[in-house]
mmCIF file of N, CA, C and O in Angstrom:
data_model
loop_
_atom_site.group_PDB
_atom_site.id
_atom_site.type_symbol
_atom_site.label_atom_id
_atom_site.label_comp_id
_atom_site.label_asym_id
_atom_site.label_seq_id
_atom_site.Cartn_x
_atom_site.Cartn_y
_atom_site.Cartn_z
ATOM 1 N N UNK A 354 3.430 -7.999 15.286
ATOM 2 C CA UNK A 354 4.815 -6.731 15.475
ATOM 3 C C UNK A 354 5.460 -7.072 13.742
ATOM 4 O O UNK A 354 5.562 -7.088 13.282
ATOM 5 N N UNK A 355 5.675 -4.672 13.867
ATOM 6 C CA UNK A 355 5.871 -4.483 12.039
ATOM 7 C C UNK A 355 8.037 -4.868 12.509
ATOM 8 O O UNK A 355 8.488 -5.330 13.167
ATOM 9 N N UNK A 356 8.060 -5.236 11.126
ATOM 10 C CA UNK A 356 9.857 -5.118 10.431
ATOM 11 C C UNK A 356 10.612 -4.204 9.988
ATOM 12 O O UNK A 356 9.683 -3.511 8.797
ATOM 13 N N UNK A 357 10.892 -3.517 11.094
ATOM 14 C CA UNK A 357 11.511 -1.845 11.249
ATOM 15 C C UNK A 357 12.672 -1.502 10.207
ATOM 16 O O UNK A 357 13.223 -0.478 9.550
ATOM 17 N N UNK A 358 13.212 -3.395 9.740
ATOM 18 C CA UNK A 358 14.367 -3.148 7.936
ATOM 19 C C UNK A 358 13.073 -2.521 6.876
ATOM 20 O O UNK A 358 13.985 -2.260 5.614
ATOM 21 N N UNK A 359 11.585 -2.716 6.405
ATOM 22 C CA UNK A 359 11.235 -2.470 5.750
ATOM 23 C C UNK A 359 11.107 -0.324 5.456
ATOM 24 O O UNK A 359 10.788 -0.082 4.662
ATOM 25 N N UNK A 360 11.766 0.005 6.860
ATOM 26 C CA UNK A 360 11.302 1.652 6.709
ATOM 27 C C UNK A 360 12.846 1.883 7.278
ATOM 28 O O UNK A 360 13.575 1.504 7.352
ATOM 29 N N UNK A 361 13.048 3.261 6.592
ATOM 30 C CA UNK A 361 13.597 4.366 7.467
ATOM 31 C C UNK A 361 13.351 5.696 7.664
ATOM 32 O O UNK A 361 12.297 6.239 6.653
ATOM 33 N N UNK A 362 14.605 6.573 7.675
ATOM 34 C CA UNK A 362 13.971 8.137 8.370
ATOM 35 C C UNK A 362 15.177 8.738 6.603
ATOM 36 O O UNK A 362 16.362 8.443 6.618
ATOM 37 N N UNK A 363 14.438 9.871 6.720
ATOM 38 C CA UNK A 363 15.608 10.695 6.135
ATOM 39 C C UNK A 363 15.659 12.157 7.339
ATOM 40 O O UNK A 363 14.167 12.964 7.747
ATOM 41 N N UNK A 364 16.388 12.728 6.695
ATOM 42 C CA UNK A 364 16.384 13.791 7.431
ATOM 43 C C UNK A 364 16.993 14.803 6.994
ATOM 44 O O UNK A 364 17.353 14.919 6.074
ATOM 45 N N UNK A 365 17.195 16.022 7.495
ATOM 46 C CA UNK A 365 17.570 17.631 6.313
ATOM 47 C C UNK A 365 18.563 17.604 6.762
ATOM 48 O O UNK A 365 19.062 18.998 5.326
ATOM 49 N N UNK A 366 19.822 17.567 6.890
ATOM 50 C CA UNK A 366 21.453 17.924 6.884
ATOM 51 C C UNK A 366 21.502 16.252 7.021
ATOM 52 O O UNK A 366 21.893 15.138 8.091
ATOM 53 N N UNK A 367 23.119 15.611 6.631
ATOM 54 C CA UNK A 367 24.065 14.960 7.037
ATOM 55 C C UNK A 367 24.557 14.892 8.649
ATOM 56 O O UNK A 367 25.269 15.769 8.483
ATOM 57 N N UNK A 368 23.844 14.298 9.387
ATOM 58 C CA UNK A 368 24.968 14.351 10.939
ATOM 59 C C UNK A 368 23.704 13.279 11.763
ATOM 60 O O UNK A 368 22.087 13.472 11.537
ATOM 61 N N UNK A 369 24.589 12.531 12.580
ATOM 62 C CA UNK A 369 23.470 11.925 14.064
ATOM 63 C C UNK A 369 22.711 12.763 14.458
ATOM 64 O O UNK A 369 22.022 12.070 14.717
ATOM 65 N N UNK A 370 22.523 14.493 14.681
ATOM 66 C CA UNK A 370 21.361 14.247 15.667
ATOM 67 C C UNK A 370 20.541 15.608 15.192
ATOM 68 O O UNK A 370 20.122 16.420 14.767
ATOM 69 N N UNK A 371 20.901 15.484 14.035
ATOM 70 C CA UNK A 371 19.774 16.143 13.059
ATOM 71 C C UNK A 371 18.463 15.714 12.903
ATOM 72 O O UNK A 371 18.052 14.318 13.257
ATOM 73 N N UNK A 372 17.685 16.679 12.842
ATOM 74 C CA UNK A 372 15.988 15.908 12.454
ATOM 75 C C UNK A 372 15.605 15.653 11.724
ATOM 76 O O UNK A 372 16.211 15.799 10.774
ATOM 77 N N UNK A 373 14.948 14.478 12.244
ATOM 78 C CA UNK A 373 14.378 13.418 11.491
ATOM 79 C C UNK A 373 12.887 14.771 10.846
ATOM 80 O O UNK A 373 11.876 15.136 10.939
ATOM 81 N N UNK A 374 12.980 14.761 8.298
ATOM 82 C CA UNK A 374 12.069 15.605 8.108
ATOM 83 C C UNK A 374 11.040 14.131 7.758
ATOM 84 O O UNK A 374 10.114 14.757 7.580
ATOM 85 N N UNK A 375 11.255 13.003 7.478
ATOM 86 C CA UNK A 375 10.021 12.240 6.710
ATOM 87 C C UNK A 375 10.532 10.541 6.705
ATOM 88 O O UNK A 375 11.608 9.928 7.944
ATOM 89 N N UNK A 376 9.267 9.731 6.795
ATOM 90 C CA UNK A 376 10.120 7.860 7.259
ATOM 91 C C UNK A 376 9.298 7.236 4.975
ATOM 92 O O UNK A 376 7.971 8.291 4.849
ATOM 93 N N UNK A 377 10.093 7.009 5.197
ATOM 94 C CA UNK A 377 9.609 6.176 3.804
ATOM 95 C C UNK A 377 9.773 4.370 3.549
ATOM 96 O O UNK A 377 10.570 3.628 5.041
ATOM 97 N N UNK A 378 8.868 4.192 2.641
ATOM 98 C CA UNK A 378 8.473 2.466 3.065
ATOM 99 C C UNK A 378 9.869 1.947 1.905
ATOM 100 O O UNK A 378 9.186 2.603 0.653
ATOM 101 N N UNK A 379 10.641 1.349 2.404
ATOM 102 C CA UNK A 379 11.226 0.258 0.456
ATOM 103 C C UNK A 379 10.315 -0.428 -0.156
ATOM 104 O O UNK A 379 10.561 -0.349 -0.504
ATOM 105 N N UNK A 380 8.966 -0.845 1.003
ATOM 106 C CA UNK A 380 8.653 -1.463 -0.379
ATOM 107 C C UNK A 380 7.552 -0.342 -1.279
ATOM 108 O O UNK A 380 7.853 -0.758 -2.224
ATOM 109 N N UNK A 381 7.519 0.540 -0.621
ATOM 110 C CA UNK A 381 6.068 1.348 -2.046
ATOM 111 C C UNK A 381 7.623 1.648 -2.630
ATOM 112 O O UNK A 381 6.888 1.540 -3.492
ATOM 113 N N UNK A 382 8.095 2.640 -2.167
ATOM 114 C CA UNK A 382 9.287 2.882 -2.857
ATOM 115 C C UNK A 382 9.905 1.906 -3.819
ATOM 116 O O UNK A 382 9.749 1.952 -6.043
ATOM 117 N N UNK A 383 10.442 0.527 -4.261
ATOM 118 C CA UNK A 383 10.341 -0.294 -4.637
ATOM 119 C C UNK A 383 8.717 -0.383 -5.992
ATOM 120 O O UNK A 383 9.061 -0.290 -7.351
ATOM 121 N N UNK A 384 8.115 -0.545 -5.136
ATOM 122 C CA UNK A 384 6.652 -0.804 -5.914
ATOM 123 C C UNK A 384 6.569 0.012 -6.546
ATOM 124 O O UNK A 384 5.916 0.257 -7.842
ATOM 125 N N UNK A 385 6.013 1.141 -6.369
ATOM 126 C CA UNK A 385 5.088 2.008 -7.566
ATOM 127 C C UNK A 385 6.857 3.331 -7.557
ATOM 128 O O UNK A 385 5.894 4.104 -7.990
ATOM 129 N N UNK A 386 8.306 3.507 -6.267
ATOM 130 C CA UNK A 386 9.161 4.657 -6.907
ATOM 131 C C UNK A 386 9.153 5.539 -5.834
ATOM 132 O O UNK A 386 9.808 6.192 -5.643
ATOM 133 N N UNK A 387 7.435 5.406 -4.726
ATOM 134 C CA UNK A 387 7.588 6.888 -4.220
ATOM 135 C C UNK A 387 7.561 5.832 -2.805
ATOM 136 O O UNK A 387 5.850 5.310 -2.981
ATOM 137 N N UNK A 388 7.857 6.156 -1.471
ATOM 138 C CA UNK A 388 7.936 5.100 -0.789
ATOM 139 C C UNK A 388 7.875 6.240 0.090
ATOM 140 O O UNK A 388 7.797 6.130 1.716
ATOM 141 N N UNK A 389 7.538 7.610 0.367
ATOM 142 C CA UNK A 389 7.471 8.785 1.474
ATOM 143 C C UNK A 389 5.984 8.154 2.153
ATOM 144 O O UNK A 389 4.988 8.307 1.766
ATOM 145 N N UNK A 390 6.017 8.299 3.707
ATOM 146 C CA UNK A 390 4.464 8.050 4.432
ATOM 147 C C UNK A 390 3.868 9.191 4.204
ATOM 148 O O UNK A 390 3.049 9.023 4.784
ATOM 149 N N UNK A 391 5.296 9.661 5.519
ATOM 150 C CA UNK A 391 4.200 10.421 6.298
ATOM 151 C C UNK A 391 6.379 11.715 6.612
ATOM 152 O O UNK A 391 7.387 11.807 6.631
ATOM 153 N N UNK A 392 5.818 13.370 6.226
ATOM 154 C CA UNK A 392 6.789 14.471 6.130
ATOM 155 C C UNK A 392 6.044 14.709 7.683
ATOM 156 O O UNK A 392 5.041 15.297 8.104
ATOM 157 N N UNK A 393 7.469 15.645 8.513
ATOM 158 C CA UNK A 393 6.880 16.808 9.541
ATOM 159 C C UNK A 393 7.662 17.851 9.354
ATOM 160 O O UNK A 393 8.387 17.881 9.416
ATOM 161 N N UNK A 394 6.802 18.779 10.811
ATOM 162 C CA UNK A 394 7.694 20.079 10.496
ATOM 163 C C UNK A 394 7.840 20.357 10.484
ATOM 164 O O UNK A 394 9.569 19.770 11.065
ATOM 165 N N UNK A 395 8.841 21.787 10.014
ATOM 166 C CA UNK A 395 10.541 22.037 10.118
ATOM 167 C C UNK A 395 10.355 22.450 11.780
ATOM 168 O O UNK A 395 9.362 23.054 11.772
ATOM 169 N N UNK A 396 12.035 21.737 12.172
ATOM 170 C CA UNK A 396 11.871 21.688 13.253
ATOM 171 C C UNK A 396 11.389 20.824 14.941
ATOM 172 O O UNK A 396 12.083 20.599 15.947
ATOM 173 N N UNK A 397 11.209 20.139 13.674
ATOM 174 C CA UNK A 397 9.847 18.882 15.131
ATOM 175 C C UNK A 397 10.633 17.744 14.463
ATOM 176 O O UNK A 397 10.416 16.698 13.346
ATOM 177 N N UNK A 398 11.437 16.701 15.143
ATOM 178 C CA UNK A 398 11.561 14.999 14.956
ATOM 179 C C UNK A 398 10.933 14.149 16.205
ATOM 180 O O UNK A 398 10.980 14.495 17.143
ATOM 181 N N UNK A 399 10.275 13.003 15.350
ATOM 182 C CA UNK A 399 9.049 12.058 16.251
ATOM 183 C C UNK A 399 10.146 11.617 16.769
ATOM 184 O O UNK A 399 11.544 11.063 16.422
ATOM 185 N N UNK A 400 9.529 10.753 17.857
ATOM 186 C CA UNK A 400 9.985 10.416 19.063
ATOM 187 C C UNK A 400 9.984 8.486 17.784
ATOM 188 O O UNK A 400 9.638 8.438 16.808
ATOM 189 N N UNK A 401 10.898 7.955 18.612
ATOM 190 C CA UNK A 401 11.138 6.043 18.229
ATOM 191 C C UNK A 401 9.936 6.016 18.260
ATOM 192 O O UNK A 401 8.880 5.129 17.657
ATOM 193 N N UNK A 402 8.615 5.743 18.669
ATOM 194 C CA UNK A 402 7.430 4.962 19.375
ATOM 195 C C UNK A 402 6.336 6.062 17.801
ATOM 196 O O UNK A 402 5.568 4.883 17.735
ATOM 197 N N UNK A 403 6.684 7.114 18.330
ATOM 198 C CA UNK A 403 6.204 8.046 16.740
ATOM 199 C C UNK A 403 5.703 7.061 15.991
ATOM 200 O O UNK A 403 5.502 6.684 14.963
ATOM 201 N N UNK A 404 7.131 7.090 14.964
ATOM 202 C CA UNK A 404 7.549 7.039 14.455
ATOM 203 C C UNK A 404 7.623 4.964 13.630
ATOM 204 O O UNK A 404 7.093 4.890 12.621
ATOM 205 N N UNK A 405 7.214 3.811 15.619
ATOM 206 C CA UNK A 405 7.021 2.280 15.297
ATOM 207 C C UNK A 405 5.167 2.639 14.544
ATOM 208 O O UNK A 405 4.794 1.948 13.679
ATOM 209 N N UNK A 406 4.346 3.204 15.547
ATOM 210 C CA UNK A 406 2.840 3.532 14.780
ATOM 211 C C UNK A 406 2.732 3.817 14.104
ATOM 212 O O UNK A 406 2.493 3.611 13.423
ATOM 213 N N UNK A 407 3.644 5.055 13.039
ATOM 214 C CA UNK A 407 3.943 5.428 11.809
ATOM 215 C C UNK A 407 3.820 4.319 10.757
ATOM 216 O O UNK A 407 2.885 4.243 10.157
ATOM 217 N N UNK A 408 4.895 3.574 11.054
ATOM 218 C CA UNK A 408 4.713 1.833 9.954
ATOM 219 C C UNK A 408 3.648 1.533 10.645
ATOM 220 O O UNK A 408 3.770 1.057 9.499
ATOM 221 N N UNK A 409 3.856 0.911 11.325
ATOM 222 C CA UNK A 409 2.569 -0.234 11.330
ATOM 223 C C UNK A 409 1.035 0.271 11.497
ATOM 224 O O UNK A 409 0.798 -0.449 10.743
ATOM 225 N N UNK A 410 0.686 1.616 11.540
ATOM 226 C CA UNK A 410 -0.450 1.954 10.824
ATOM 227 C C UNK A 410 -0.558 2.360 9.134
ATOM 228 O O UNK A 410 -1.407 2.131 8.162
ATOM 229 N N UNK A 411 0.913 2.678 8.680
ATOM 230 C CA UNK A 411 1.612 2.044 7.206
ATOM 231 C C UNK A 411 1.189 0.996 6.538
ATOM 232 O O UNK A 411 0.149 0.469 5.241
ATOM 233 N N UNK A 412 1.455 0.302 7.889
ATOM 234 C CA UNK A 412 1.944 -1.786 7.243
ATOM 235 C C UNK A 412 -0.048 -2.172 7.263
ATOM 236 O O UNK A 412 -0.479 -3.000 6.145
ATOM 237 N N UNK A 413 -0.626 -1.652 8.002
ATOM 238 C CA UNK A 413 -1.804 -2.067 8.342
ATOM 239 C C UNK A 413 -3.060 -1.123 6.852
ATOM 240 O O UNK A 413 -3.913 -2.510 6.329
ATOM 241 N N UNK A 414 -1.943 -0.272 6.273
ATOM 242 C CA UNK A 414 -2.809 -0.283 5.456
ATOM 243 C C UNK A 414 -2.875 -0.760 3.874
ATOM 244 O O UNK A 414 -3.669 -0.347 3.055
ATOM 245 N N UNK A 415 -2.310 -1.812 4.258
ATOM 246 C CA UNK A 415 -1.488 -2.591 2.533
ATOM 247 C C UNK A 415 -0.423 -1.856 2.358
ATOM 248 O O UNK A 415 -0.827 -1.512 0.565
ATOM 249 N N UNK A 416 0.256 -1.323 3.238
ATOM 250 C CA UNK A 416 1.333 -0.564 1.925
ATOM 251 C C UNK A 416 1.606 0.514 0.782
ATOM 252 O O UNK A 416 1.247 0.813 -0.068
ATOM 253 N N UNK A 417 -0.279 1.766 1.691
ATOM 254 C CA UNK A 417 -0.642 2.558 0.178
ATOM 255 C C UNK A 417 -0.360 3.490 0.823
ATOM 256 O O UNK A 417 -0.497 4.159 2.236
ATOM 257 N N UNK A 418 0.219 4.346 0.637
ATOM 258 C CA UNK A 418 0.992 5.827 0.470
ATOM 259 C C UNK A 418 -0.940 6.640 0.959
ATOM 260 O O UNK A 418 -1.774 6.212 0.516
#
């Protein structure tokens, strides 16, 4: 099971119902200064299962962008 504490999402505006635009890995951010894993198209917001799947795939790759 993946530790989701190492990941955060970014929205395009400061609102609780704003669409998610990016998934960011804190481990990669600290190591290389760039931790964005995935960006989504304007107007699309991924579901929680999609976010978890993206995080799991990223962790399996060894935290490489």
